Coordinates of C-alpha atoms in Angstrom, one line a residue:
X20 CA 98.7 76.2 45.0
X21 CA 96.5 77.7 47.8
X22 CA 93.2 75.3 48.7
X23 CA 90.3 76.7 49.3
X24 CA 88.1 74.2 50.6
X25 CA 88.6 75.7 54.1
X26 CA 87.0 78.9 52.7
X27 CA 83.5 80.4 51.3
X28 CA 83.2 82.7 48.3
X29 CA 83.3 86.3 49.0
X30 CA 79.7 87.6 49.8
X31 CA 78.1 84.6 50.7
X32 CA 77.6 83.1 54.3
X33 CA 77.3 80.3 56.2
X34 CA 74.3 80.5 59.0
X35 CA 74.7 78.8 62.0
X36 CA 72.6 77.2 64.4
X37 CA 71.1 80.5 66.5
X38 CA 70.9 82.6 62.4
X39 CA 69.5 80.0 61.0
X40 CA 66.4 79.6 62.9
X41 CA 65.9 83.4 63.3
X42 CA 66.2 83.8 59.0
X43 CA 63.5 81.0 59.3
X44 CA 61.1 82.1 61.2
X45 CA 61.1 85.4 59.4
X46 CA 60.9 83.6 56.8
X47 CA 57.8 81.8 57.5
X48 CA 56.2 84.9 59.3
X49 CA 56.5 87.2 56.2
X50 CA 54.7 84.0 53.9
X51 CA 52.3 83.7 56.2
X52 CA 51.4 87.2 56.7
X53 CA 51.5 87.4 52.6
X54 CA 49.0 84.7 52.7
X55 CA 46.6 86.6 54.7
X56 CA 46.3 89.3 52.7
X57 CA 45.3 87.2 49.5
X58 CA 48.3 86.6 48.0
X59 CA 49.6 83.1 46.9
X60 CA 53.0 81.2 46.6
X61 CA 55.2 80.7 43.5
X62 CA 58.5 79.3 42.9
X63 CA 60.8 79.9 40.3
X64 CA 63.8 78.0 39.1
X65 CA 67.6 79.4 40.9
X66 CA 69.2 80.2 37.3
X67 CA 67.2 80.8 34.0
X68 CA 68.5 81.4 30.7
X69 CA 71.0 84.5 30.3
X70 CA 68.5 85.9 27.6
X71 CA 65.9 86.6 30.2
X72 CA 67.9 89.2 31.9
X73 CA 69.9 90.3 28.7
X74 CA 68.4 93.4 27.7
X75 CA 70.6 95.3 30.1
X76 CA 68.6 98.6 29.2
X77 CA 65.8 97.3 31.1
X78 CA 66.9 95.4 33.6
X79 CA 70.5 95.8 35.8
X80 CA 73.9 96.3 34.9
X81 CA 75.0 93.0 32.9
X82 CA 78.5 92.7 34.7
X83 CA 76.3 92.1 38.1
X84 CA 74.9 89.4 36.5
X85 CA 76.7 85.7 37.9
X86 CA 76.5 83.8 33.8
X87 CA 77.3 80.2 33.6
X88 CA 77.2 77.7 29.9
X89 CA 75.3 75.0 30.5
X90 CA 76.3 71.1 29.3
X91 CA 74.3 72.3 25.6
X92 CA 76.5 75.5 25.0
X93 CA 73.5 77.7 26.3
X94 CA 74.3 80.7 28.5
X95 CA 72.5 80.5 32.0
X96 CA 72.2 82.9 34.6
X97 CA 71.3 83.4 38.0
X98 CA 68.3 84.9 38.8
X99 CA 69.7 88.5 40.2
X100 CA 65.9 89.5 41.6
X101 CA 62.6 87.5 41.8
X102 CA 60.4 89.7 39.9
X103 CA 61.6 89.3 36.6
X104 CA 61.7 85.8 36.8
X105 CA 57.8 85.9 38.1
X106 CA 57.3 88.2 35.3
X107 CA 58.4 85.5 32.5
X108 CA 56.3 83.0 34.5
X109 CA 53.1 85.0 34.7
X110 CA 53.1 86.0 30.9
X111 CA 53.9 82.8 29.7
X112 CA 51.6 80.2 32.3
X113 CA 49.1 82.7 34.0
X114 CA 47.5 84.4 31.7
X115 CA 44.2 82.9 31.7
X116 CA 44.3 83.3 35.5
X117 CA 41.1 86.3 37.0
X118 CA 43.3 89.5 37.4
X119 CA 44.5 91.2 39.5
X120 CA 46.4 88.2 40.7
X121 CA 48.6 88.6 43.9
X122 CA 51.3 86.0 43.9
X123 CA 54.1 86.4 46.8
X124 CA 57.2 84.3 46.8
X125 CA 60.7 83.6 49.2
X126 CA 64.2 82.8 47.4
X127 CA 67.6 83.3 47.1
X128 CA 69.0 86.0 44.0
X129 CA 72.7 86.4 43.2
X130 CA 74.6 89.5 42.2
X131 CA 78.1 90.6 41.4
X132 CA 77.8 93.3 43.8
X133 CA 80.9 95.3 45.5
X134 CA 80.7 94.3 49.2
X135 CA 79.8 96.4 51.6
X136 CA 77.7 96.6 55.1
X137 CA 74.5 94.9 54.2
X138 CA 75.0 93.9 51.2
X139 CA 75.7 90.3 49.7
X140 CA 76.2 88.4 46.6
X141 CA 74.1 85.6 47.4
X142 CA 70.8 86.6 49.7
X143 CA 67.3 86.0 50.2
X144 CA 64.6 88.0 49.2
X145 CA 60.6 87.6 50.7
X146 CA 58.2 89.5 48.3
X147 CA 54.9 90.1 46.8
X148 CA 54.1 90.8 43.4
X149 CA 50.7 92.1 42.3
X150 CA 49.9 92.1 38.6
X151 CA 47.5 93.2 36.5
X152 CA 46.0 96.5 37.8
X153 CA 46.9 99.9 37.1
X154 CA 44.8 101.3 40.0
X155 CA 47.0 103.6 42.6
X156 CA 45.0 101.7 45.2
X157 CA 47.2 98.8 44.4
X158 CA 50.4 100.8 44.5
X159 CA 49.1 102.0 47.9
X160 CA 48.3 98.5 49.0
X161 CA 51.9 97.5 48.3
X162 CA 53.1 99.8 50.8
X163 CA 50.7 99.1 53.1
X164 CA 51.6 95.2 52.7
X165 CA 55.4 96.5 53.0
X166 CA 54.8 98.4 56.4
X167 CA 52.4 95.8 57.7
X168 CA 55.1 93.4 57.4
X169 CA 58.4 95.0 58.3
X170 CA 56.2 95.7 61.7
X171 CA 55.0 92.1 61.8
X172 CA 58.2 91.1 61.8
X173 CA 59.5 93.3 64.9
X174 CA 60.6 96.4 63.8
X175 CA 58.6 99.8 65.2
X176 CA 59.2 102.3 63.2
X177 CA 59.7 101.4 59.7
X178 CA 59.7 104.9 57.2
X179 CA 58.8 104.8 53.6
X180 CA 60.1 106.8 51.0
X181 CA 58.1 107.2 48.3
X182 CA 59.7 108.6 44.6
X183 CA 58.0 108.6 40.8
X184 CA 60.6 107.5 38.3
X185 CA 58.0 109.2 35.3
X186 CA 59.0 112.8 37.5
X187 CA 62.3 111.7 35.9
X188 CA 62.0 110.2 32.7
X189 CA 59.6 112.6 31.8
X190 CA 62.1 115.3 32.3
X191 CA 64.8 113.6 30.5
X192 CA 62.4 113.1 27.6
X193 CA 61.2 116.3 27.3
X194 CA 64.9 117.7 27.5
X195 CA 66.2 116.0 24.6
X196 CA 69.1 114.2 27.1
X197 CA 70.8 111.1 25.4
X198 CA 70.3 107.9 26.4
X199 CA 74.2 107.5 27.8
X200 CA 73.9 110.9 29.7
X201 CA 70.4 110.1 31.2
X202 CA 71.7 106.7 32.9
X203 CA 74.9 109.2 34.1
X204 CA 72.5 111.8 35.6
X205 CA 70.2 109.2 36.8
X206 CA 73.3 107.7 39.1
X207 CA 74.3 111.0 40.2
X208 CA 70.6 112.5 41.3
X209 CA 69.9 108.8 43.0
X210 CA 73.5 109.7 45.0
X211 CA 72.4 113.1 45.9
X212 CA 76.1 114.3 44.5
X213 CA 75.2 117.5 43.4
X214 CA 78.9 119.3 42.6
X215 CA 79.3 115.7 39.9
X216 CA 75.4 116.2 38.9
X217 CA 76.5 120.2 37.8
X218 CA 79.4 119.4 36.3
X219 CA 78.3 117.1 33.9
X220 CA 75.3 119.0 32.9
X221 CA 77.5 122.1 32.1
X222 CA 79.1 119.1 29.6
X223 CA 75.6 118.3 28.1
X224 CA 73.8 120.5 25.9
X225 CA 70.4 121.0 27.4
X226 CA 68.1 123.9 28.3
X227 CA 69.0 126.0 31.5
X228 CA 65.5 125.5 32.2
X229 CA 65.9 121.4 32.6
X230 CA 69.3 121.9 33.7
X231 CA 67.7 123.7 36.7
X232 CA 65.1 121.3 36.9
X233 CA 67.7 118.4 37.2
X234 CA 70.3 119.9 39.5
X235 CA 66.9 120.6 41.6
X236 CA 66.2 117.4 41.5
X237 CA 68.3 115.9 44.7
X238 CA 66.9 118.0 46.8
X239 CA 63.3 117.3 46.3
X240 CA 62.3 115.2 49.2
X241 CA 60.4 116.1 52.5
X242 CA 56.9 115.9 53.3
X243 CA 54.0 116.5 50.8
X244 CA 54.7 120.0 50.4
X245 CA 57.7 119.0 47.9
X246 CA 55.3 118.1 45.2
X247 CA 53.6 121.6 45.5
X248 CA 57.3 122.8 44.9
X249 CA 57.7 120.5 41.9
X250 CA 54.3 121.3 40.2
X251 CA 55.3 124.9 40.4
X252 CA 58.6 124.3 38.5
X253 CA 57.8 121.8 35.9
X254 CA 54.6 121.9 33.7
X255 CA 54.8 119.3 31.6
X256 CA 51.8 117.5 31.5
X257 CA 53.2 113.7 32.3
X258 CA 55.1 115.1 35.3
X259 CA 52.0 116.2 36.5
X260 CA 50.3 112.9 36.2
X261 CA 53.0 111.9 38.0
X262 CA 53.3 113.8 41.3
X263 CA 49.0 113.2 41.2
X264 CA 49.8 109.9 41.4
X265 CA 51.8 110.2 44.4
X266 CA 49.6 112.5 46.4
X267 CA 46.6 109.5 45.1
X268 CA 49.2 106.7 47.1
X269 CA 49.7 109.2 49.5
X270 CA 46.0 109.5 50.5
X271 CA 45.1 106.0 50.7
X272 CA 47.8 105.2 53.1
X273 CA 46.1 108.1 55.2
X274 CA 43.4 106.1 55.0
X275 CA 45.6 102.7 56.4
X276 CA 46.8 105.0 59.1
X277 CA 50.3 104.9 58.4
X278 CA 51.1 109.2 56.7
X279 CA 53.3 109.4 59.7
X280 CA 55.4 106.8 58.1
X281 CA 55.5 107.9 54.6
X282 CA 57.9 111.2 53.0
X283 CA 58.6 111.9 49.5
X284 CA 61.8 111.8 47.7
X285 CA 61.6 112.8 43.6
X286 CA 65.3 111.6 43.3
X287 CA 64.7 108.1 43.7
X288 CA 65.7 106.2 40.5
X289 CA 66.3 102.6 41.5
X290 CA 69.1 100.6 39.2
X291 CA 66.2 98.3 37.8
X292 CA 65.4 100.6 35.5
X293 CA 61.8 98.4 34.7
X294 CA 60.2 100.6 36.9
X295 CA 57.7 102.3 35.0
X296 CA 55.6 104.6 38.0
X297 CA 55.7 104.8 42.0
X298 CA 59.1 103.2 43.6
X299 CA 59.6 103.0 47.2
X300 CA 62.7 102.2 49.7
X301 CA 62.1 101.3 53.4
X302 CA 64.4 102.6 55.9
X303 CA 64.9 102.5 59.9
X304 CA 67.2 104.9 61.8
X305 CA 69.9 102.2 62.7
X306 CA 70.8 101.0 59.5
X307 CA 72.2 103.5 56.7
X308 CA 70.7 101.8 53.6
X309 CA 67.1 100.4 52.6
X310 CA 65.7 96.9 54.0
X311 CA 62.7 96.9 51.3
X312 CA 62.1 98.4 48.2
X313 CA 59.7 98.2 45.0
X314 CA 57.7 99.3 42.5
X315 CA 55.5 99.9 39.5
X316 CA 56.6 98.4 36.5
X317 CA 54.3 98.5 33.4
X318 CA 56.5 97.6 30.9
X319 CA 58.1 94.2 32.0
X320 CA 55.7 91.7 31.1
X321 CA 55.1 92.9 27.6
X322 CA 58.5 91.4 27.3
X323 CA 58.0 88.2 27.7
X324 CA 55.0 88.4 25.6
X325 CA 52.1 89.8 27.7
X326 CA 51.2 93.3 28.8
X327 CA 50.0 93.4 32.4
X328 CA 50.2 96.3 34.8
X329 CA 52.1 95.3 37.8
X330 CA 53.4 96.3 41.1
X331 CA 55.5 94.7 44.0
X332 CA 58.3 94.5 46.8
X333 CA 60.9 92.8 47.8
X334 CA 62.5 92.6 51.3
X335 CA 66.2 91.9 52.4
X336 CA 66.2 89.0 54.8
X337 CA 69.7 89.3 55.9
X338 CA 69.2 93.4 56.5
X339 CA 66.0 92.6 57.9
X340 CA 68.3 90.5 60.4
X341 CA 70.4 93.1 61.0
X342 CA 68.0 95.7 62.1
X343 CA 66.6 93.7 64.3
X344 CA 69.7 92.5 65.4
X345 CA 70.0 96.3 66.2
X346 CA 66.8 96.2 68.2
X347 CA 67.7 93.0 70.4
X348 CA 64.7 91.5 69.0
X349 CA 66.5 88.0 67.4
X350 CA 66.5 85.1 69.9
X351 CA 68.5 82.2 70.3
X352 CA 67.5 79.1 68.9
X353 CA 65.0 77.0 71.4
X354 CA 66.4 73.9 72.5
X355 CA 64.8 70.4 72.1
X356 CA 62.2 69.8 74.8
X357 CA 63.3 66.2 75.5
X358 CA 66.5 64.0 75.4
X359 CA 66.2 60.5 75.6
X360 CA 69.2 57.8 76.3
X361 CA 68.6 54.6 75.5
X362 CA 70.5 51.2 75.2
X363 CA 70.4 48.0 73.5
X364 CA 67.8 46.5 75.8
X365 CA 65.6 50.2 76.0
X366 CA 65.7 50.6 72.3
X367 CA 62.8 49.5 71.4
X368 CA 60.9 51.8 73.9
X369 CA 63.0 54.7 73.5
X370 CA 61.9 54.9 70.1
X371 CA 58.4 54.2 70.7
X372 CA 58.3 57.1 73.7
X373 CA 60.5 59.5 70.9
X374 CA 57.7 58.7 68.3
X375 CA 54.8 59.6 70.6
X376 CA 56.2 63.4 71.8
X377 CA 57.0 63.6 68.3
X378 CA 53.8 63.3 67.6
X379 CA 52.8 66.4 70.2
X380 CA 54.4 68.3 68.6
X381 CA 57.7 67.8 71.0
X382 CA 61.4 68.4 69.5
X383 CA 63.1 65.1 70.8
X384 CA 66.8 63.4 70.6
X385 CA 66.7 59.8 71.0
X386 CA 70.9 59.3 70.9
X387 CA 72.4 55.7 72.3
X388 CA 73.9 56.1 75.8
X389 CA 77.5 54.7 74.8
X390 CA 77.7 57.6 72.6
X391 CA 76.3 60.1 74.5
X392 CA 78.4 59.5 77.6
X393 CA 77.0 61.5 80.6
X394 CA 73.6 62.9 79.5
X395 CA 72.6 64.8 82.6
X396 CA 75.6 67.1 81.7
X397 CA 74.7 66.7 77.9
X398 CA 71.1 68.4 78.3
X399 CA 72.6 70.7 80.7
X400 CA 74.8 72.1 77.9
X401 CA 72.1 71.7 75.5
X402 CA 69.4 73.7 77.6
X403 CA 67.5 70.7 77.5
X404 CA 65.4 70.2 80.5
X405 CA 63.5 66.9 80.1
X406 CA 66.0 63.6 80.4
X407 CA 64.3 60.3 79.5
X408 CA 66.1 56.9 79.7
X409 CA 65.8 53.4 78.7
X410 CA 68.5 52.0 79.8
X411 CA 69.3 48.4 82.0
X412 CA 70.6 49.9 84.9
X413 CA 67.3 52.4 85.4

């Protein structure tokens, strides 16, 4: 039998010394830059119970889901995203807290995912969540957070694409569609694969009029100008609510500065299918898939108990990485300012000299001179440049 304790399981990774302190500070940069803007830290546990994620109608597709039985026969999961679980913590403990309460967090999330570039089955995700306004200020300020820290972080030239999942749904109500067929057509418009999209809704008995609508759909994206083109196709009052909303978002972020950065694509339709209103996806020209993405999503808290409007993001740390991998813009990690050698009769010293530097805020290795050996050519390797020693012979 083949061991495999040499070996990692597919999609996760180990991160070494120089990864490690780059996922870190980006880390710390986006919660800091969170805090600035109002928002305050949550955690929530690594696995909940499977029934918080069960209702596969709203949430994501249950095979993705990594489902464990715990020691008292209850079925567990891990968490697969960080806003659901934040959504069963708010309803349930935060209630009573002054809304609109802005609560951003940093964690891991598992998913059964097929592997591909970019993507993992065990990853980190930095986010905000905003909860309990309906105002398309906050949508707006979400992106705005989003861009703000994307560019915080290093990258120039992030572009948002902003979509309306009610454009959609609306549709699909309106049209009679089944529920089966809707989650097909929702894949195929999300993939922009129009000849499958045709085919299918040649299958589907629906009105030319939608079918045209829908078969339209995956080509709806461009600058503002594409909701003009939708309003003169579709009618229906909700999907006019809808693109309103977006041209609302649209002109607050004028207002932030940041239009240049923003386009419009109606055929966004994320695989969380929570969202309720405005999604978003985050893009840069060297990397073929998003880095961020979010949301409106009305509907989720109600679940757990409470209705609360709500909005949020989440970013990729591990695509972030990669992008700016892409830009040169990760650095090694800094080597200890000071290495001190010490012996038996130094010790005491040594330590007391490693304490104080410590205590300025200096990265220091105190290590024994018989196990160190030569340490000139140690800090050499090291990059260290300060050598300290407490040793007889000095």
């Amino acid at each position: 039998m083949e061991s495999w304790k040499l070996h990692i399981p597919e999609g996760t990774q180990d991160y070494l010394i120089d990864e490690c302190y780059n996922k870190e500070e980006l880390e710390h940069r986006l919660t800091d830059l969170f805090h600035r803007w109002g928002y305050r830290s949550v955690e929530t546990p690594i696995y909940e119970y499977y029934d918080v994620f069960s209702d596969s109608s709203k949430y994501r597709h249950q095979e993705e889901i990594l489902k464990f039985v715990d020691r008292n026969g209850r079925i567990a999961a891990l968490r697969p995203d960080m806003t659901v679980p934040v959504a069963r913590m708010v309803a349930t403990k935060m209630v009573s807290e002054p809304m609109p309460l802005r609560l951003c967090y940093c964690g891991d999330v598992f998913r059964y995912d097929e592997l591909q570039a970019g993507r993992q089955r065990q990853f980190t995700q930095a986010g905000v969540e905003l909860i309990g306004s309906t105002s398309v200020l906050a949508d707006a300020e979400i992106i705005a957070l989003a861009v703000t820290a994307l560019k915080y972080a290093g990258l120039d030239n992030p572009h948002i694409v902003i979509g309306q999942v009610g454009v959609f749904k609306s549709i699909i109500e309106e049209s009679g569609v089944d529920q089966p067929n809707a989650q097909r057509i929702s894949r195929l418009i999300d993939q922009k694969n129009i000849p499958a999209l045709a085919a299918l809704l040649d299958e589907i008995d629906i009105d030319d009029n939608y079918k045209e609508i829908l078969l339209g759909l995956p080509q709806w994206f461009g600058g503002l100008d594409i909701l003009d083109k939708a309003k003169a196709m579709v009618k229906e009052p909700a999907v006019m609510a809808a693109l309103d909303n977006i041209y609302g978002i649209y002109n607050a972020l004028a207002n932030w500065g940041m239009n240049d950065l923003i386009s419009v694509d109606l055929s966004i339709i994320p695989d969380l299918n929570y969202y309720t209103g405005m999604v978003f996806n985050a893009f840069v020209a060297e990397l073929g898939y998003s880095i961020c993405g979010g949301g409106r999503y009305d509907n989720l808290l109600a679940n757990f108990g409470t209705a609360l409007p709500a909005t949020g993001f989440a970013i990729g740390i591990k695509r972030l990485m990669l992008a700016l991998e892409r830009h040169g813009k990760l650095r090694p990690a800094p080597p200890c300012a000071y290495l001190i050698v010490y012996d038996e009769s130094g010790m005491n010293k040594a330590f007391e000299r490693a304490a104080q530097l410590r205590q300025q805020g200096f990265d220091v290795i105190a290590e024994a001179l018989e196990d160190i050996g030569d340490a000139t050519a140690y800090a050499s390797e090291r990059g260290i440049k300060n050598v300290l020693r407490f040793c007889k012979e000095d």
